[in-house]
Amino acid sequence: MSPDEFLAAVDRLPVFLVPTGLLEWHADHLPLGLDALKAHAICLRVAERLGGGVVLPPNYYGRPGYSRYAGTLTFSDALMTLLFTELCDQLRKVGAKVIVLLTGHYGPCQMDWLKRFASGYEKEHASSGVRLIAQAEYEGVEIDGQTPWDHAGKWETSMMLFLRPELVRMERFREPTTIPRMYENPPHDWYRETGEWTWWGQDVPRDSSAELGRRCVEAIVERMAREVRAACAARGAVS
Ligand SMILES: [Zn+2]
């Protein structure tokens, strides 16, 4: 965006969408940057649906994380809180009334941190009236009676087949339980507290499709747009 485009966009709808993820191992058939790329593609569609809003570039810094597997980079609660505090301060400076933190990376560490950060920030800046919507894509969404939540399983694979098919290498798929861990005792290793997480149990090549991904993305976009509109209306940010 050029400055005049940016100012006009903020004036039209003071909503900022922050797609957030992680560089994280997603089995052998999916890219490390999946979570942020997915969240970014969804944010762009939400903005399109809203007819406005500013979408930030994808953020790849997040909490753990399959820390022991190839390519995963994870960060501390303290760093994430500082990073997002300053980011939200900056977004308020440039006119944000509603900030959407959409995380494509899930799991207990990320979700605990994100929810805690958002409610704390909103409380601390209550007088500014800024509203934070902080959630994982799958929250409040159901497809065929299931929550579209997994790690490199049929849901994430399907969403990528729809959003970025050129990045899915189905021919490289291997059962994740057969893939060795690479790093011992990494920083922020939540396995130490939780033990191995059993997370598979799907026939990914059989059950994934671009069509399933389309249905997921549609449902997520619809839900997010509804929530953002409600937040704007409550703030009087739109007529
Ligand atoms: Zn993921």
mmCIF file of C-alpha atoms and ligand atoms in Angstrom:
data_model
loop_
_atom_site.group_PDB
_atom_site.id
_atom_site.type_symbol
_atom_site.label_atom_id
_atom_site.label_comp_id
_atom_site.label_asym_id
_atom_site.label_seq_id
_atom_site.Cartn_x
_atom_site.Cartn_y
_atom_site.Cartn_z
ATOM 1 C CA MET A 1 0.000 0.000 0.000
ATOM 2 C CA SER A 2 1.072 3.551 -0.633
ATOM 3 C CA PRO A 3 0.530 6.084 2.187
ATOM 4 C CA ASP A 4 -2.616 7.530 0.594
ATOM 5 C CA GLU A 5 -4.089 4.049 0.057
ATOM 6 C CA PHE A 6 -3.229 3.180 3.650
ATOM 7 C CA LEU A 7 -4.837 6.327 5.100
ATOM 8 C CA ALA A 8 -7.964 5.849 2.996
ATOM 9 C CA ALA A 9 -8.255 2.205 4.093
ATOM 10 C CA VAL A 10 -7.918 3.074 7.795
ATOM 11 C CA ASP A 11 -10.447 5.852 7.359
ATOM 12 C CA ARG A 12 -12.913 3.505 5.655
ATOM 13 C CA LEU A 13 -12.605 0.700 8.212
ATOM 14 C CA PRO A 14 -10.160 0.963 11.163
ATOM 15 C CA VAL A 15 -9.656 -2.795 11.357
ATOM 16 C CA PHE A 16 -6.223 -4.440 11.250
ATOM 17 C CA LEU A 17 -5.863 -8.143 10.609
ATOM 18 C CA VAL A 18 -2.673 -9.777 11.887
ATOM 19 C CA PRO A 19 -2.060 -13.261 10.478
ATOM 20 C CA THR A 20 0.173 -15.160 12.855
ATOM 21 C CA GLY A 21 1.828 -18.571 12.764
ATOM 22 C CA LEU A 22 5.196 -20.209 13.199
ATOM 23 C CA LEU A 23 7.955 -21.838 11.205
ATOM 24 C CA GLU A 24 7.116 -25.373 12.240
ATOM 25 C CA TRP A 25 7.485 -28.899 10.955
ATOM 26 C CA HIS A 26 4.240 -30.027 9.324
ATOM 27 C CA ALA A 27 5.085 -33.629 8.373
ATOM 28 C CA ASP A 28 6.960 -34.222 5.095
ATOM 29 C CA HIS A 29 4.324 -33.042 2.629
ATOM 30 C CA LEU A 30 3.645 -29.493 3.850
ATOM 31 C CA PRO A 31 5.761 -26.305 4.115
ATOM 32 C CA LEU A 32 7.259 -25.127 7.401
ATOM 33 C CA GLY A 33 5.563 -21.758 7.032
ATOM 34 C CA LEU A 34 2.098 -23.290 6.660
ATOM 35 C CA ASP A 35 0.410 -21.748 9.710
ATOM 36 C CA ALA A 36 1.290 -18.154 8.866
ATOM 37 C CA LEU A 37 0.641 -18.583 5.125
ATOM 38 C CA LYS A 38 -2.778 -20.106 5.835
ATOM 39 C CA ALA A 39 -3.715 -17.372 8.306
ATOM 40 C CA HIS A 40 -2.559 -14.698 5.841
ATOM 41 C CA ALA A 41 -4.619 -16.124 2.978
ATOM 42 C CA ILE A 42 -7.653 -16.300 5.274
ATOM 43 C CA CYS A 43 -7.165 -12.711 6.515
ATOM 44 C CA LEU A 44 -7.062 -11.487 2.897
ATOM 45 C CA ARG A 45 -10.393 -13.207 2.271
ATOM 46 C CA VAL A 46 -11.896 -11.786 5.472
ATOM 47 C CA ALA A 47 -10.883 -8.275 4.364
ATOM 48 C CA GLU A 48 -12.407 -8.923 0.953
ATOM 49 C CA ARG A 49 -15.634 -10.064 2.610
ATOM 50 C CA LEU A 50 -15.654 -6.979 4.881
ATOM 51 C CA GLY A 51 -14.924 -4.659 1.980
ATOM 52 C CA GLY A 52 -12.044 -3.163 3.971
ATOM 53 C CA GLY A 53 -9.486 -3.588 6.693
ATOM 54 C CA VAL A 54 -5.690 -3.677 6.542
ATOM 55 C CA VAL A 55 -3.983 -7.084 6.404
ATOM 56 C CA LEU A 56 -0.455 -7.214 7.808
ATOM 57 C CA PRO A 57 2.242 -9.474 6.333
ATOM 58 C CA PRO A 58 2.364 -12.907 7.971
ATOM 59 C CA ASN A 59 4.108 -13.146 11.342
ATOM 60 C CA TYR A 60 6.230 -16.286 11.787
ATOM 61 C CA TYR A 61 7.120 -15.866 15.470
ATOM 62 C CA GLY A 62 5.129 -17.952 17.930
ATOM 63 C CA ARG A 63 5.100 -20.286 20.904
ATOM 64 C CA PRO A 64 5.890 -24.044 20.630
ATOM 65 C CA GLY A 65 5.390 -26.059 18.627
ATOM 66 C CA TYR A 66 6.784 -29.361 17.412
ATOM 67 C CA SER A 67 10.101 -28.126 18.743
ATOM 68 C CA ARG A 68 11.948 -31.415 18.246
ATOM 69 C CA TYR A 69 11.148 -31.847 14.561
ATOM 70 C CA ALA A 70 12.897 -30.559 11.438
ATOM 71 C CA GLY A 71 12.919 -26.825 10.947
ATOM 72 C CA THR A 72 10.771 -25.699 13.890
ATOM 73 C CA LEU A 73 11.668 -22.316 15.450
ATOM 74 C CA THR A 74 9.871 -21.385 18.692
ATOM 75 C CA PHE A 75 9.956 -18.361 20.983
ATOM 76 C CA SER A 76 9.363 -17.500 24.628
ATOM 77 C CA ASP A 77 6.202 -16.169 26.234
ATOM 78 C CA ALA A 78 8.139 -13.026 27.249
ATOM 79 C CA LEU A 79 9.326 -12.275 23.707
ATOM 80 C CA MET A 80 5.908 -12.910 22.179
ATOM 81 C CA THR A 81 4.213 -10.660 24.717
ATOM 82 C CA LEU A 82 6.702 -7.854 24.106
ATOM 83 C CA LEU A 83 6.455 -8.243 20.326
ATOM 84 C CA PHE A 84 2.661 -8.150 20.277
ATOM 85 C CA THR A 85 2.412 -5.383 22.884
ATOM 86 C CA GLU A 86 4.576 -3.144 20.726
ATOM 87 C CA LEU A 87 2.775 -4.222 17.561
ATOM 88 C CA CYS A 88 -0.636 -3.372 19.038
ATOM 89 C CA ASP A 89 0.719 -0.052 20.380
ATOM 90 C CA GLN A 90 1.893 0.755 16.857
ATOM 91 C CA LEU A 91 -1.398 -0.283 15.284
ATOM 92 C CA ARG A 92 -3.295 1.964 17.714
ATOM 93 C CA LYS A 93 -0.953 4.794 16.766
ATOM 94 C CA VAL A 94 -1.899 4.452 13.096
ATOM 95 C CA GLY A 95 -5.611 4.305 13.828
ATOM 96 C CA ALA A 96 -6.625 0.756 14.730
ATOM 97 C CA LYS A 97 -9.946 0.433 16.573
ATOM 98 C CA VAL A 98 -10.291 -3.307 16.082
ATOM 99 C CA ILE A 99 -7.256 -5.631 15.916
ATOM 100 C CA VAL A 100 -7.741 -9.195 14.782
ATOM 101 C CA LEU A 101 -5.020 -11.636 15.830
ATOM 102 C CA LEU A 102 -5.768 -14.718 13.779
ATOM 103 C CA THR A 103 -3.499 -17.618 14.596
ATOM 104 C CA GLY A 104 -3.019 -20.454 12.151
ATOM 105 C CA HIS A 105 -0.720 -22.110 14.693
ATOM 106 C CA TYR A 106 -2.537 -23.795 17.568
ATOM 107 C CA GLY A 107 -1.690 -25.987 20.536
ATOM 108 C CA PRO A 108 -1.781 -25.224 24.251
ATOM 109 C CA CYS A 109 1.301 -22.947 24.441
ATOM 110 C CA GLN A 110 0.231 -20.690 21.594
ATOM 111 C CA MET A 111 -3.424 -20.527 22.604
ATOM 112 C CA ASP A 112 -2.719 -19.874 26.315
ATOM 113 C CA TRP A 113 -0.333 -17.109 25.416
ATOM 114 C CA LEU A 114 -2.557 -15.511 22.750
ATOM 115 C CA LYS A 115 -5.737 -15.381 24.861
ATOM 116 C CA ARG A 116 -3.870 -14.113 27.928
ATOM 117 C CA PHE A 117 -2.085 -11.460 25.906
ATOM 118 C CA ALA A 118 -5.251 -10.199 24.210
ATOM 119 C CA SER A 119 -7.393 -9.918 27.333
ATOM 120 C CA GLY A 120 -4.525 -8.289 29.258
ATOM 121 C CA TYR A 121 -3.854 -5.781 26.497
ATOM 122 C CA GLU A 122 -7.512 -4.856 26.120
ATOM 123 C CA LYS A 123 -7.872 -4.347 29.848
ATOM 124 C CA GLU A 124 -4.725 -2.249 30.069
ATOM 125 C CA HIS A 125 -5.879 -0.020 27.209
ATOM 126 C CA ALA A 126 -9.580 -0.004 28.051
ATOM 127 C CA SER A 127 -9.736 3.798 27.949
ATOM 128 C CA SER A 128 -8.685 3.767 24.281
ATOM 129 C CA GLY A 129 -11.640 1.509 23.465
ATOM 130 C CA VAL A 130 -9.465 -0.736 21.296
ATOM 131 C CA ARG A 131 -10.979 -4.156 20.717
ATOM 132 C CA LEU A 132 -8.841 -7.266 20.219
ATOM 133 C CA ILE A 133 -10.238 -10.371 18.582
ATOM 134 C CA ALA A 134 -7.724 -13.130 19.230
ATOM 135 C CA GLN A 135 -8.470 -16.617 18.073
ATOM 136 C CA ALA A 136 -7.479 -19.715 16.199
ATOM 137 C CA GLU A 137 -9.120 -20.208 12.821
ATOM 138 C CA TYR A 138 -11.128 -23.237 13.904
ATOM 139 C CA GLU A 139 -12.895 -21.575 16.866
ATOM 140 C CA GLY A 140 -16.659 -21.530 16.419
ATOM 141 C CA VAL A 141 -16.426 -23.445 13.130
ATOM 142 C CA GLU A 142 -17.853 -26.884 12.419
ATOM 143 C CA ILE A 143 -17.604 -28.967 9.251
ATOM 144 C CA ASP A 144 -19.697 -32.137 9.074
ATOM 145 C CA GLY A 145 -20.017 -32.090 12.857
ATOM 146 C CA GLN A 146 -16.223 -31.819 13.382
ATOM 147 C CA THR A 147 -13.951 -28.977 14.439
ATOM 148 C CA PRO A 148 -11.451 -28.411 11.598
ATOM 149 C CA TRP A 149 -8.440 -28.646 13.881
ATOM 150 C CA ASP A 150 -5.301 -30.739 13.471
ATOM 151 C CA HIS A 151 -1.581 -30.584 12.810
ATOM 152 C CA ALA A 152 -0.629 -31.420 9.223
ATOM 153 C CA GLY A 153 -3.658 -33.709 9.071
ATOM 154 C CA LYS A 154 -6.606 -33.683 6.692
ATOM 155 C CA TRP A 155 -7.823 -30.231 7.725
ATOM 156 C CA GLU A 156 -4.558 -28.343 7.308
ATOM 157 C CA THR A 157 -3.650 -30.362 4.210
ATOM 158 C CA SER A 158 -7.058 -29.630 2.675
ATOM 159 C CA MET A 159 -6.868 -25.912 3.438
ATOM 160 C CA MET A 160 -3.447 -25.740 1.792
ATOM 161 C CA LEU A 161 -4.696 -27.751 -1.215
ATOM 162 C CA PHE A 162 -7.283 -25.016 -1.623
ATOM 163 C CA LEU A 163 -5.200 -21.944 -0.713
ATOM 164 C CA ARG A 164 -1.672 -22.829 -1.951
ATOM 165 C CA PRO A 165 -1.785 -26.138 -3.864
ATOM 166 C CA GLU A 166 1.695 -25.564 -5.324
ATOM 167 C CA LEU A 167 3.145 -25.925 -1.804
ATOM 168 C CA VAL A 168 1.594 -29.340 -1.056
ATOM 169 C CA ARG A 169 3.819 -32.330 -1.989
ATOM 170 C CA MET A 170 1.471 -35.232 -1.410
ATOM 171 C CA GLU A 171 3.946 -37.660 -3.021
ATOM 172 C CA ARG A 172 6.317 -36.985 -0.116
ATOM 173 C CA PHE A 173 3.744 -37.899 2.526
ATOM 174 C CA ARG A 174 4.994 -40.288 5.230
ATOM 175 C CA GLU A 175 3.127 -41.330 8.342
ATOM 176 C CA PRO A 176 4.309 -38.723 10.843
ATOM 177 C CA THR A 177 4.722 -41.370 13.533
ATOM 178 C CA THR A 178 7.550 -42.822 11.393
ATOM 179 C CA ILE A 179 9.407 -39.524 11.073
ATOM 180 C CA PRO A 180 12.372 -39.170 13.466
ATOM 181 C CA ARG A 181 12.852 -36.253 15.814
ATOM 182 C CA MET A 182 15.874 -34.114 15.032
ATOM 183 C CA TYR A 183 16.688 -32.098 18.140
ATOM 184 C CA GLU A 184 17.010 -33.170 21.766
ATOM 185 C CA ASN A 185 16.166 -30.753 24.588
ATOM 186 C CA PRO A 186 15.264 -27.744 22.463
ATOM 187 C CA PRO A 187 14.332 -24.447 24.125
ATOM 188 C CA HIS A 188 10.646 -24.135 25.166
ATOM 189 C CA ASP A 189 10.094 -27.877 24.807
ATOM 190 C CA TRP A 190 6.544 -28.378 25.971
ATOM 191 C CA TYR A 191 6.821 -32.167 25.464
ATOM 192 C CA ARG A 192 8.815 -32.153 28.660
ATOM 193 C CA GLU A 193 5.660 -31.220 30.547
ATOM 194 C CA THR A 194 2.971 -32.844 28.442
ATOM 195 C CA GLY A 195 4.672 -36.011 27.163
ATOM 196 C CA GLU A 196 4.298 -37.165 23.556
ATOM 197 C CA TRP A 197 1.162 -35.864 21.999
ATOM 198 C CA THR A 198 -0.838 -38.343 19.998
ATOM 199 C CA TRP A 199 -2.257 -36.348 17.198
ATOM 200 C CA TRP A 200 -2.606 -38.429 14.064
ATOM 201 C CA GLY A 201 -5.102 -41.210 13.392
ATOM 202 C CA GLN A 202 -6.219 -39.930 9.973
ATOM 203 C CA ASP A 203 -5.782 -41.232 6.436
ATOM 204 C CA VAL A 204 -4.407 -37.933 5.161
ATOM 205 C CA PRO A 205 -3.852 -38.751 1.450
ATOM 206 C CA ARG A 206 -7.330 -40.282 1.208
ATOM 207 C CA ASP A 207 -9.281 -37.742 3.289
ATOM 208 C CA SER A 208 -7.717 -34.452 2.143
ATOM 209 C CA SER A 209 -9.103 -32.455 -0.768
ATOM 210 C CA ALA A 210 -9.181 -28.918 -2.092
ATOM 211 C CA GLU A 211 -12.980 -29.067 -1.839
ATOM 212 C CA LEU A 212 -12.850 -29.853 1.894
ATOM 213 C CA GLY A 213 -10.329 -27.021 2.249
ATOM 214 C CA ARG A 214 -12.649 -24.638 0.427
ATOM 215 C CA ARG A 215 -15.510 -25.477 2.778
ATOM 216 C CA CYS A 216 -13.254 -24.917 5.823
ATOM 217 C CA VAL A 217 -11.912 -21.608 4.570
ATOM 218 C CA GLU A 218 -15.401 -20.386 3.616
ATOM 219 C CA ALA A 219 -16.776 -21.224 7.057
ATOM 220 C CA ILE A 220 -13.825 -19.553 8.816
ATOM 221 C CA VAL A 221 -14.042 -16.397 6.684
ATOM 222 C CA GLU A 222 -17.791 -16.152 7.219
ATOM 223 C CA ARG A 223 -17.436 -16.482 10.971
ATOM 224 C CA MET A 224 -14.520 -14.050 11.268
ATOM 225 C CA ALA A 225 -16.256 -11.431 9.122
ATOM 226 C CA ARG A 226 -19.384 -11.692 11.279
ATOM 227 C CA GLU A 227 -17.361 -11.225 14.455
ATOM 228 C CA VAL A 228 -15.392 -8.271 13.097
ATOM 229 C CA ARG A 229 -18.585 -6.559 11.898
ATOM 230 C CA ALA A 230 -20.147 -7.014 15.351
ATOM 231 C CA ALA A 231 -17.025 -5.583 17.040
ATOM 232 C CA CYS A 232 -17.040 -2.581 14.686
ATOM 233 C CA ALA A 233 -20.724 -1.952 15.259
ATOM 234 C CA ALA A 234 -20.268 -2.149 19.035
ATOM 235 C CA ARG A 235 -17.459 0.403 18.806
ATOM 236 C CA GLY A 236 -19.376 2.649 16.417
ATOM 237 C CA ALA A 237 -16.456 2.199 14.015
ATOM 238 C CA VAL A 238 -18.810 1.658 11.099
ATOM 239 C CA SER A 239 -22.261 2.948 10.342
HETATM 240 ZN ZN ZN B 1 -0.339 -25.967 11.517
#
